[in-house]
């Protein structure tokens, strides 16, 4: 039995968001995509998608299987790229749009490392939290945090998962104690993120599948996540931040996680690029490297 049978179609269906969109990308009929996924489910003995007449979504098993499949396909593409590199050098300009802080802290080091390996590769890195129009702005590749809107004419691939956590300094916790549950946050000093003139709520997944949205009262509000981390480390209160941003502070002991028994919200990050039947080698290498090196949901 060919154990890879149906894997590519399954990944395409998961990343495209529907069997119809995957069928369009693969030049197949929708029924052919559905049958291929069905045969894969039968072979594995699990359901990979929840299906309704209006929508489809990955099951928990499907999401876990997708991540393994994406890593496997990334390894295959990396092998192909290695062979291709033997035939032609990775060269030319790659224009990339990055969110400012995540881009500077996480994405740029991966891409500059790739440039170090390939002297012919040129990088134009544009740091902005504005949603750019890739075609209009002449961008080859963009990183988007959070849910994707309509991506007509674009390809997308999941490259990172950002787990959120509530942290405070050991000094603050020694003075005020750690909150035992979400309700206890109301009795604490909290530091919040302000964007677009609005305070962003803290999200916590509930057993019913919905998110609890906590908007703690706060006298200190920041429109910069790094400044939030600095204030928390200075003992000014609790704050809710992505793990990649506070990882080093937690390891150094200047911040500590609280509410660790509470399930954590995880935000996704995608690479998107203009659709092409044959993406060039530098683009494929960049996307594969980002998927390999950017933080996963369980990573601090």
PDB file of C-alpha atoms in Angstrom:
ATOM      1  CA  UNK A   1       0.000   0.000   0.000  1.00  0.00           C
ATOM      2  CA  UNK A   2       1.269   3.439  -0.887  1.00  0.00           C
ATOM      3  CA  UNK A   3       1.257   5.200   2.491  1.00  0.00           C
ATOM      4  CA  UNK A   4       1.558   8.610   0.838  1.00  0.00           C
ATOM      5  CA  UNK A   5      -1.611   8.130  -1.176  1.00  0.00           C
ATOM      6  CA  UNK A   6      -4.006  11.011  -0.562  1.00  0.00           C
ATOM      7  CA  UNK A   7      -1.645  12.972   1.716  1.00  0.00           C
ATOM      8  CA  UNK A   8      -1.084  15.806  -0.731  1.00  0.00           C
ATOM      9  CA  UNK A   9      -4.805  16.146  -1.417  1.00  0.00           C
ATOM     10  CA  UNK A  10      -5.604  16.132   2.311  1.00  0.00           C
ATOM     11  CA  UNK A  11      -3.038  18.876   3.028  1.00  0.00           C
ATOM     12  CA  UNK A  12      -4.300  20.954   0.118  1.00  0.00           C
ATOM     13  CA  UNK A  13      -7.908  20.611   1.344  1.00  0.00           C
ATOM     14  CA  UNK A  14      -6.930  21.587   4.889  1.00  0.00           C
ATOM     15  CA  UNK A  15      -4.849  24.587   3.820  1.00  0.00           C
ATOM     16  CA  UNK A  16      -7.361  25.761   1.197  1.00  0.00           C
ATOM     17  CA  UNK A  17     -10.226  25.625   3.701  1.00  0.00           C
ATOM     18  CA  UNK A  18     -12.640  23.663   1.510  1.00  0.00           C
ATOM     19  CA  UNK A  19     -12.779  20.739  -0.905  1.00  0.00           C
ATOM     20  CA  UNK A  20     -13.938  23.110  -3.641  1.00  0.00           C
ATOM     21  CA  UNK A  21     -10.959  25.439  -3.233  1.00  0.00           C
ATOM     22  CA  UNK A  22      -8.580  22.464  -3.104  1.00  0.00           C
ATOM     23  CA  UNK A  23     -10.148  21.039  -6.240  1.00  0.00           C
ATOM     24  CA  UNK A  24      -9.547  24.329  -8.041  1.00  0.00           C
ATOM     25  CA  UNK A  25      -5.902  24.392  -6.978  1.00  0.00           C
ATOM     26  CA  UNK A  26      -5.350  20.750  -7.944  1.00  0.00           C
ATOM     27  CA  UNK A  27      -7.355  20.888 -11.196  1.00  0.00           C
ATOM     28  CA  UNK A  28      -9.614  18.098  -9.900  1.00  0.00           C
ATOM     29  CA  UNK A  29     -13.338  17.829  -9.298  1.00  0.00           C
ATOM     30  CA  UNK A  30     -14.694  18.430  -5.813  1.00  0.00           C
ATOM     31  CA  UNK A  31     -15.980  14.863  -5.672  1.00  0.00           C
ATOM     32  CA  UNK A  32     -12.513  13.532  -6.526  1.00  0.00           C
ATOM     33  CA  UNK A  33     -11.020  15.487  -3.615  1.00  0.00           C
ATOM     34  CA  UNK A  34     -13.774  14.293  -1.251  1.00  0.00           C
ATOM     35  CA  UNK A  35     -13.327  10.659  -2.326  1.00  0.00           C
ATOM     36  CA  UNK A  36      -9.553  10.838  -1.893  1.00  0.00           C
ATOM     37  CA  UNK A  37      -9.928  12.253   1.617  1.00  0.00           C
ATOM     38  CA  UNK A  38     -12.582   9.640   2.391  1.00  0.00           C
ATOM     39  CA  UNK A  39     -10.272   6.809   1.332  1.00  0.00           C
ATOM     40  CA  UNK A  40      -7.487   8.285   3.500  1.00  0.00           C
ATOM     41  CA  UNK A  41      -9.864   8.465   6.492  1.00  0.00           C
ATOM     42  CA  UNK A  42     -10.884   4.854   5.929  1.00  0.00           C
ATOM     43  CA  UNK A  43      -7.254   3.730   5.803  1.00  0.00           C
ATOM     44  CA  UNK A  44      -6.364   5.655   8.969  1.00  0.00           C
ATOM     45  CA  UNK A  45      -9.563   4.710  10.799  1.00  0.00           C
ATOM     46  CA  UNK A  46     -10.256   8.293  11.924  1.00  0.00           C
ATOM     47  CA  UNK A  47     -12.339  11.212  10.712  1.00  0.00           C
ATOM     48  CA  UNK A  48     -10.105  14.068   9.576  1.00  0.00           C
ATOM     49  CA  UNK A  49     -12.794  16.654   8.806  1.00  0.00           C
ATOM     50  CA  UNK A  50     -16.085  17.691  10.361  1.00  0.00           C
ATOM     51  CA  UNK A  51     -18.389  18.139   7.354  1.00  0.00           C
ATOM     52  CA  UNK A  52     -21.679  20.021   7.089  1.00  0.00           C
ATOM     53  CA  UNK A  53     -23.638  21.208   4.087  1.00  0.00           C
ATOM     54  CA  UNK A  54     -22.129  24.677   4.530  1.00  0.00           C
ATOM     55  CA  UNK A  55     -18.621  24.195   5.851  1.00  0.00           C
ATOM     56  CA  UNK A  56     -15.867  21.820   6.837  1.00  0.00           C
ATOM     57  CA  UNK A  57     -13.304  21.995   9.604  1.00  0.00           C
ATOM     58  CA  UNK A  58     -10.492  19.770  10.782  1.00  0.00           C
ATOM     59  CA  UNK A  59     -11.157  17.439  13.677  1.00  0.00           C
ATOM     60  CA  UNK A  60      -8.671  17.361  16.543  1.00  0.00           C
ATOM     61  CA  UNK A  61      -7.113  14.243  14.977  1.00  0.00           C
ATOM     62  CA  UNK A  62      -7.115  15.929  11.586  1.00  0.00           C
ATOM     63  CA  UNK A  63      -5.285  18.982  12.923  1.00  0.00           C
ATOM     64  CA  UNK A  64      -2.610  16.832  14.578  1.00  0.00           C
ATOM     65  CA  UNK A  65      -2.213  14.713  11.423  1.00  0.00           C
ATOM     66  CA  UNK A  66      -1.989  17.850   9.261  1.00  0.00           C
ATOM     67  CA  UNK A  67       0.986  19.163  11.223  1.00  0.00           C
ATOM     68  CA  UNK A  68       2.876  15.887  10.715  1.00  0.00           C
ATOM     69  CA  UNK A  69       1.984  15.832   7.013  1.00  0.00           C
ATOM     70  CA  UNK A  70       3.116  19.424   6.522  1.00  0.00           C
ATOM     71  CA  UNK A  71       6.455  18.664   8.144  1.00  0.00           C
ATOM     72  CA  UNK A  72       6.871  15.583   5.963  1.00  0.00           C
ATOM     73  CA  UNK A  73       6.025  17.454   2.781  1.00  0.00           C
ATOM     74  CA  UNK A  74       8.363  20.261   3.833  1.00  0.00           C
ATOM     75  CA  UNK A  75      11.172  17.703   4.128  1.00  0.00           C
ATOM     76  CA  UNK A  76      10.344  16.362   0.672  1.00  0.00           C
ATOM     77  CA  UNK A  77      10.335  19.874  -0.801  1.00  0.00           C
ATOM     78  CA  UNK A  78      13.607  20.617   0.960  1.00  0.00           C
ATOM     79  CA  UNK A  79      15.085  17.489  -0.648  1.00  0.00           C
ATOM     80  CA  UNK A  80      13.808  18.595  -4.047  1.00  0.00           C
ATOM     81  CA  UNK A  81      15.228  22.061  -3.448  1.00  0.00           C
ATOM     82  CA  UNK A  82      18.586  20.548  -2.523  1.00  0.00           C
ATOM     83  CA  UNK A  83      18.633  18.653  -5.815  1.00  0.00           C
ATOM     84  CA  UNK A  84      17.483  21.728  -7.688  1.00  0.00           C
ATOM     85  CA  UNK A  85      20.219  23.730  -6.008  1.00  0.00           C
ATOM     86  CA  UNK A  86      22.702  21.387  -7.596  1.00  0.00           C
ATOM     87  CA  UNK A  87      21.336  22.415 -10.996  1.00  0.00           C
ATOM     88  CA  UNK A  88      20.877  26.146 -10.398  1.00  0.00           C
ATOM     89  CA  UNK A  89      21.841  28.549  -7.640  1.00  0.00           C
ATOM     90  CA  UNK A  90      19.321  30.225  -5.368  1.00  0.00           C
ATOM     91  CA  UNK A  91      19.559  33.791  -6.564  1.00  0.00           C
ATOM     92  CA  UNK A  92      17.548  36.938  -7.077  1.00  0.00           C
ATOM     93  CA  UNK A  93      15.475  39.287  -4.961  1.00  0.00           C
ATOM     94  CA  UNK A  94      12.759  38.166  -2.531  1.00  0.00           C
ATOM     95  CA  UNK A  95      10.515  40.965  -1.239  1.00  0.00           C
ATOM     96  CA  UNK A  96       8.922  40.029   2.094  1.00  0.00           C
ATOM     97  CA  UNK A  97       6.334  41.870   4.226  1.00  0.00           C
ATOM     98  CA  UNK A  98       6.538  41.117   7.964  1.00  0.00           C
ATOM     99  CA  UNK A  99       4.543  42.186  11.042  1.00  0.00           C
ATOM    100  CA  UNK A 100       6.834  44.482  12.993  1.00  0.00           C
ATOM    101  CA  UNK A 101       7.585  42.711  16.293  1.00  0.00           C
ATOM    102  CA  UNK A 102       6.989  39.073  15.301  1.00  0.00           C
ATOM    103  CA  UNK A 103       8.880  39.769  12.095  1.00  0.00           C
ATOM    104  CA  UNK A 104      11.867  41.305  13.822  1.00  0.00           C
ATOM    105  CA  UNK A 105      12.094  38.755  16.642  1.00  0.00           C
ATOM    106  CA  UNK A 106      11.137  35.515  14.860  1.00  0.00           C
ATOM    107  CA  UNK A 107      10.896  35.752  11.070  1.00  0.00           C
ATOM    108  CA  UNK A 108      13.849  37.951  10.089  1.00  0.00           C
ATOM    109  CA  UNK A 109      16.487  35.728  11.798  1.00  0.00           C
ATOM    110  CA  UNK A 110      15.225  32.725   9.813  1.00  0.00           C
ATOM    111  CA  UNK A 111      15.318  34.572   6.487  1.00  0.00           C
ATOM    112  CA  UNK A 112      18.698  36.198   7.092  1.00  0.00           C
ATOM    113  CA  UNK A 113      20.045  32.770   8.011  1.00  0.00           C
ATOM    114  CA  UNK A 114      18.802  31.514   4.638  1.00  0.00           C
ATOM    115  CA  UNK A 115      20.521  34.440   2.919  1.00  0.00           C
ATOM    116  CA  UNK A 116      23.759  33.561   4.722  1.00  0.00           C
ATOM    117  CA  UNK A 117      23.578  30.069   3.184  1.00  0.00           C
ATOM    118  CA  UNK A 118      22.838  31.389  -0.313  1.00  0.00           C
ATOM    119  CA  UNK A 119      25.033  34.393  -1.225  1.00  0.00           C
ATOM    120  CA  UNK A 120      23.074  34.996  -4.427  1.00  0.00           C
ATOM    121  CA  UNK A 121      19.813  35.575  -2.531  1.00  0.00           C
ATOM    122  CA  UNK A 122      18.768  39.200  -2.048  1.00  0.00           C
ATOM    123  CA  UNK A 123      16.211  40.109   0.627  1.00  0.00           C
ATOM    124  CA  UNK A 124      14.005  43.186   0.896  1.00  0.00           C
ATOM    125  CA  UNK A 125      12.340  42.978   4.325  1.00  0.00           C
ATOM    126  CA  UNK A 126       9.464  45.394   4.910  1.00  0.00           C
ATOM    127  CA  UNK A 127       8.259  45.645   8.527  1.00  0.00           C
ATOM    128  CA  UNK A 128       4.670  46.822   8.864  1.00  0.00           C
ATOM    129  CA  UNK A 129       1.508  45.838  10.702  1.00  0.00           C
ATOM    130  CA  UNK A 130      -0.531  47.131   7.758  1.00  0.00           C
ATOM    131  CA  UNK A 131      -2.176  44.469   5.569  1.00  0.00           C
ATOM    132  CA  UNK A 132      -0.365  44.993   2.290  1.00  0.00           C
ATOM    133  CA  UNK A 133      -1.703  44.170  -1.163  1.00  0.00           C
ATOM    134  CA  UNK A 134       0.936  41.771  -2.428  1.00  0.00           C
ATOM    135  CA  UNK A 135       0.405  42.464  -6.119  1.00  0.00           C
ATOM    136  CA  UNK A 136      -0.062  46.218  -5.828  1.00  0.00           C
ATOM    137  CA  UNK A 137       2.904  46.628  -3.452  1.00  0.00           C
ATOM    138  CA  UNK A 138       5.170  44.248  -5.365  1.00  0.00           C
ATOM    139  CA  UNK A 139       5.546  41.797  -2.474  1.00  0.00           C
ATOM    140  CA  UNK A 140       6.620  38.203  -3.150  1.00  0.00           C
ATOM    141  CA  UNK A 141       5.851  36.806   0.304  1.00  0.00           C
ATOM    142  CA  UNK A 142       3.994  38.054   3.377  1.00  0.00           C
ATOM    143  CA  UNK A 143       3.528  36.769   6.918  1.00  0.00           C
ATOM    144  CA  UNK A 144       0.057  37.235   8.397  1.00  0.00           C
ATOM    145  CA  UNK A 145      -0.881  36.660  12.032  1.00  0.00           C
ATOM    146  CA  UNK A 146      -4.393  35.510  12.919  1.00  0.00           C
ATOM    147  CA  UNK A 147      -7.264  34.228  10.749  1.00  0.00           C
ATOM    148  CA  UNK A 148      -6.947  34.770   7.014  1.00  0.00           C
ATOM    149  CA  UNK A 149      -9.555  36.716   5.080  1.00  0.00           C
ATOM    150  CA  UNK A 150     -10.460  35.929   1.482  1.00  0.00           C
ATOM    151  CA  UNK A 151      -7.215  34.955  -0.254  1.00  0.00           C
ATOM    152  CA  UNK A 152      -8.384  34.944  -3.874  1.00  0.00           C
ATOM    153  CA  UNK A 153      -5.373  34.717  -6.159  1.00  0.00           C
ATOM    154  CA  UNK A 154      -3.055  33.854  -3.271  1.00  0.00           C
ATOM    155  CA  UNK A 155      -1.536  30.716  -1.816  1.00  0.00           C
ATOM    156  CA  UNK A 156      -1.237  30.235   1.948  1.00  0.00           C
ATOM    157  CA  UNK A 157       0.635  27.896   4.258  1.00  0.00           C
ATOM    158  CA  UNK A 158       0.558  27.632   8.031  1.00  0.00           C
ATOM    159  CA  UNK A 159       4.072  28.398   9.288  1.00  0.00           C
ATOM    160  CA  UNK A 160       3.715  29.124  13.028  1.00  0.00           C
ATOM    161  CA  UNK A 161       1.494  28.838  16.069  1.00  0.00           C
ATOM    162  CA  UNK A 162       1.723  31.453  18.798  1.00  0.00           C
ATOM    163  CA  UNK A 163       0.646  30.246  22.244  1.00  0.00           C
ATOM    164  CA  UNK A 164      -0.467  33.014  24.589  1.00  0.00           C
ATOM    165  CA  UNK A 165       0.311  33.062  28.307  1.00  0.00           C
ATOM    166  CA  UNK A 166      -0.319  35.240  31.371  1.00  0.00           C
ATOM    167  CA  UNK A 167       2.894  36.304  33.099  1.00  0.00           C
ATOM    168  CA  UNK A 168       4.087  38.440  35.971  1.00  0.00           C
ATOM    169  CA  UNK A 169       7.369  39.072  37.769  1.00  0.00           C
ATOM    170  CA  UNK A 170       8.310  36.910  40.780  1.00  0.00           C
ATOM    171  CA  UNK A 171       8.364  40.135  42.834  1.00  0.00           C
ATOM    172  CA  UNK A 172       4.754  40.966  41.921  1.00  0.00           C
ATOM    173  CA  UNK A 173       3.616  37.399  42.665  1.00  0.00           C
ATOM    174  CA  UNK A 174       5.386  37.460  46.041  1.00  0.00           C
ATOM    175  CA  UNK A 175       3.510  40.673  46.938  1.00  0.00           C
ATOM    176  CA  UNK A 176       0.102  39.911  45.465  1.00  0.00           C
ATOM    177  CA  UNK A 177      -0.035  36.153  44.982  1.00  0.00           C
ATOM    178  CA  UNK A 178      -0.914  34.294  41.780  1.00  0.00           C
ATOM    179  CA  UNK A 179      -4.516  34.297  40.485  1.00  0.00           C
ATOM    180  CA  UNK A 180      -6.182  30.934  41.063  1.00  0.00           C
ATOM    181  CA  UNK A 181      -8.604  31.256  38.143  1.00  0.00           C
ATOM    182  CA  UNK A 182      -9.867  33.712  35.530  1.00  0.00           C
ATOM    183  CA  UNK A 183     -12.288  35.349  37.968  1.00  0.00           C
ATOM    184  CA  UNK A 184      -9.358  36.206  40.259  1.00  0.00           C
ATOM    185  CA  UNK A 185      -7.856  38.455  37.556  1.00  0.00           C
ATOM    186  CA  UNK A 186     -10.311  41.160  38.652  1.00  0.00           C
ATOM    187  CA  UNK A 187      -8.396  41.542  41.917  1.00  0.00           C
ATOM    188  CA  UNK A 188      -5.021  42.092  40.257  1.00  0.00           C
ATOM    189  CA  UNK A 189      -3.123  44.910  38.591  1.00  0.00           C
ATOM    190  CA  UNK A 190      -3.176  44.148  34.873  1.00  0.00           C
ATOM    191  CA  UNK A 191      -1.243  45.582  31.949  1.00  0.00           C
ATOM    192  CA  UNK A 192      -3.115  45.595  28.637  1.00  0.00           C
ATOM    193  CA  UNK A 193      -2.442  45.997  24.938  1.00  0.00           C
ATOM    194  CA  UNK A 194      -3.965  48.993  23.194  1.00  0.00           C
ATOM    195  CA  UNK A 195      -4.312  48.878  19.417  1.00  0.00           C
ATOM    196  CA  UNK A 196      -6.285  51.180  17.177  1.00  0.00           C
ATOM    197  CA  UNK A 197      -7.562  52.990  20.250  1.00  0.00           C
ATOM    198  CA  UNK A 198      -9.130  49.799  21.661  1.00  0.00           C
ATOM    199  CA  UNK A 199      -8.005  47.560  24.493  1.00  0.00           C
ATOM    200  CA  UNK A 200      -7.541  44.012  23.247  1.00  0.00           C
ATOM    201  CA  UNK A 201      -9.274  41.385  25.382  1.00  0.00           C
ATOM    202  CA  UNK A 202      -7.516  38.340  26.778  1.00  0.00           C
ATOM    203  CA  UNK A 203      -8.912  35.168  25.185  1.00  0.00           C
ATOM    204  CA  UNK A 204      -9.194  31.796  26.906  1.00  0.00           C
ATOM    205  CA  UNK A 205     -10.742  28.721  25.223  1.00  0.00           C
ATOM    206  CA  UNK A 206     -13.687  27.153  27.072  1.00  0.00           C
ATOM    207  CA  UNK A 207     -14.872  23.505  27.020  1.00  0.00           C
ATOM    208  CA  UNK A 208     -17.880  24.439  24.862  1.00  0.00           C
ATOM    209  CA  UNK A 209     -15.565  25.603  22.077  1.00  0.00           C
ATOM    210  CA  UNK A 210     -16.137  29.309  22.634  1.00  0.00           C
ATOM    211  CA  UNK A 211     -13.626  31.814  23.969  1.00  0.00           C
ATOM    212  CA  UNK A 212     -13.939  33.609  27.271  1.00  0.00           C
ATOM    213  CA  UNK A 213     -12.986  37.239  26.659  1.00  0.00           C
ATOM    214  CA  UNK A 214     -11.451  38.955  29.687  1.00  0.00           C
ATOM    215  CA  UNK A 215     -11.035  42.733  29.574  1.00  0.00           C
ATOM    216  CA  UNK A 216      -9.300  43.492  32.858  1.00  0.00           C
ATOM    217  CA  UNK A 217      -9.478  46.979  34.289  1.00  0.00           C
ATOM    218  CA  UNK A 218      -6.067  48.549  33.808  1.00  0.00           C
ATOM    219  CA  UNK A 219      -4.540  51.923  34.508  1.00  0.00           C
ATOM    220  CA  UNK A 220      -1.465  51.087  32.377  1.00  0.00           C
ATOM    221  CA  UNK A 221      -2.115  50.528  28.665  1.00  0.00           C
ATOM    222  CA  UNK A 222       0.517  50.080  25.953  1.00  0.00           C
ATOM    223  CA  UNK A 223       0.459  49.925  22.163  1.00  0.00           C
ATOM    224  CA  UNK A 224       3.773  48.020  22.120  1.00  0.00           C
ATOM    225  CA  UNK A 225       4.036  44.374  23.233  1.00  0.00           C
ATOM    226  CA  UNK A 226       7.688  44.613  24.183  1.00  0.00           C
ATOM    227  CA  UNK A 227       6.931  47.559  26.463  1.00  0.00           C
ATOM    228  CA  UNK A 228       4.222  45.393  28.085  1.00  0.00           C
ATOM    229  CA  UNK A 229       6.804  42.694  28.788  1.00  0.00           C
ATOM    230  CA  UNK A 230       9.186  45.294  30.240  1.00  0.00           C
ATOM    231  CA  UNK A 231       6.476  46.650  32.550  1.00  0.00           C
ATOM    232  CA  UNK A 232       5.532  43.166  33.735  1.00  0.00           C
ATOM    233  CA  UNK A 233       9.179  42.325  34.430  1.00  0.00           C
ATOM    234  CA  UNK A 234       9.398  45.556  36.462  1.00  0.00           C
ATOM    235  CA  UNK A 235       6.697  44.206  38.787  1.00  0.00           C
ATOM    236  CA  UNK A 236       3.818  46.430  37.643  1.00  0.00           C
ATOM    237  CA  UNK A 237       1.277  43.665  37.112  1.00  0.00           C
ATOM    238  CA  UNK A 238       0.016  40.710  35.108  1.00  0.00           C
ATOM    239  CA  UNK A 239      -0.070  40.730  31.321  1.00  0.00           C
ATOM    240  CA  UNK A 240      -1.063  38.404  28.465  1.00  0.00           C
ATOM    241  CA  UNK A 241       1.599  37.893  25.786  1.00  0.00           C
ATOM    242  CA  UNK A 242       2.809  35.410  23.169  1.00  0.00           C
ATOM    243  CA  UNK A 243       5.245  32.849  24.516  1.00  0.00           C
ATOM    244  CA  UNK A 244       7.932  33.605  21.928  1.00  0.00           C
ATOM    245  CA  UNK A 245       8.151  37.160  23.264  1.00  0.00           C
ATOM    246  CA  UNK A 246       8.609  36.203  26.934  1.00  0.00           C
ATOM    247  CA  UNK A 247      10.454  32.898  26.489  1.00  0.00           C
ATOM    248  CA  UNK A 248      13.894  34.252  27.414  1.00  0.00           C
ATOM    249  CA  UNK A 249      12.552  36.215  30.390  1.00  0.00           C
ATOM    250  CA  UNK A 250      10.806  33.103  31.734  1.00  0.00           C
ATOM    251  CA  UNK A 251      13.989  31.079  31.372  1.00  0.00           C
ATOM    252  CA  UNK A 252      15.975  33.844  33.081  1.00  0.00           C
ATOM    253  CA  UNK A 253      13.452  34.006  35.941  1.00  0.00           C
ATOM    254  CA  UNK A 254      12.417  37.643  35.448  1.00  0.00           C
ATOM    255  CA  UNK A 255       8.880  36.556  34.479  1.00  0.00           C
ATOM    256  CA  UNK A 256       6.795  33.563  35.541  1.00  0.00           C
ATOM    257  CA  UNK A 257       3.706  32.020  33.977  1.00  0.00           C
ATOM    258  CA  UNK A 258       0.431  31.881  35.923  1.00  0.00           C
ATOM    259  CA  UNK A 259      -2.910  30.183  35.225  1.00  0.00           C
ATOM    260  CA  UNK A 260      -0.977  27.303  33.713  1.00  0.00           C
ATOM    261  CA  UNK A 261      -3.914  24.904  34.242  1.00  0.00           C
ATOM    262  CA  UNK A 262      -6.073  27.105  32.020  1.00  0.00           C
ATOM    263  CA  UNK A 263      -6.092  26.053  28.321  1.00  0.00           C
ATOM    264  CA  UNK A 264      -4.174  28.583  26.269  1.00  0.00           C
ATOM    265  CA  UNK A 265      -5.281  30.480  23.192  1.00  0.00           C
ATOM    266  CA  UNK A 266      -3.150  29.757  20.122  1.00  0.00           C
ATOM    267  CA  UNK A 267      -2.960  32.176  17.196  1.00  0.00           C
ATOM    268  CA  UNK A 268      -1.834  30.985  13.777  1.00  0.00           C
ATOM    269  CA  UNK A 269       0.609  32.618  11.396  1.00  0.00           C
ATOM    270  CA  UNK A 270       0.553  31.994   7.657  1.00  0.00           C
ATOM    271  CA  UNK A 271       2.884  32.668   4.778  1.00  0.00           C
ATOM    272  CA  UNK A 272       0.991  33.958   1.749  1.00  0.00           C
ATOM    273  CA  UNK A 273       2.200  34.582  -1.781  1.00  0.00           C
ATOM    274  CA  UNK A 274       0.705  35.207  -5.240  1.00  0.00           C
ATOM    275  CA  UNK A 275      -0.585  32.026  -6.850  1.00  0.00           C
ATOM    276  CA  UNK A 276       1.693  30.575  -9.503  1.00  0.00           C
ATOM    277  CA  UNK A 277       1.818  27.078 -11.026  1.00  0.00           C
ATOM    278  CA  UNK A 278       5.575  27.019 -10.452  1.00  0.00           C
ATOM    279  CA  UNK A 279       6.794  29.096  -7.462  1.00  0.00           C
ATOM    280  CA  UNK A 280      10.494  29.798  -7.866  1.00  0.00           C
ATOM    281  CA  UNK A 281      13.108  28.094  -5.784  1.00  0.00           C
ATOM    282  CA  UNK A 282      13.906  30.990  -3.437  1.00  0.00           C
ATOM    283  CA  UNK A 283      10.227  31.386  -2.508  1.00  0.00           C
ATOM    284  CA  UNK A 284       9.767  27.666  -1.870  1.00  0.00           C
ATOM    285  CA  UNK A 285      12.933  27.527   0.220  1.00  0.00           C
ATOM    286  CA  UNK A 286      11.873  30.544   2.287  1.00  0.00           C
ATOM    287  CA  UNK A 287       8.409  29.139   3.038  1.00  0.00           C
ATOM    288  CA  UNK A 288       9.785  25.704   3.905  1.00  0.00           C
ATOM    289  CA  UNK A 289      12.419  27.185   6.200  1.00  0.00           C
ATOM    290  CA  UNK A 290       9.864  29.367   7.982  1.00  0.00           C
ATOM    291  CA  UNK A 291       7.541  26.383   8.532  1.00  0.00           C
ATOM    292  CA  UNK A 292      10.485  24.432   9.933  1.00  0.00           C
ATOM    293  CA  UNK A 293      11.951  27.094  12.236  1.00  0.00           C
ATOM    294  CA  UNK A 294       9.133  29.354  13.481  1.00  0.00           C
ATOM    295  CA  UNK A 295       7.596  28.607  16.910  1.00  0.00           C
ATOM    296  CA  UNK A 296       4.995  25.914  17.411  1.00  0.00           C
ATOM    297  CA  UNK A 297       2.060  25.955  19.816  1.00  0.00           C
ATOM    298  CA  UNK A 298       3.865  24.162  22.634  1.00  0.00           C
ATOM    299  CA  UNK A 299       7.104  26.140  22.324  1.00  0.00           C
ATOM    300  CA  UNK A 300       8.075  28.728  24.914  1.00  0.00           C
TER     301      UNK A 300
END
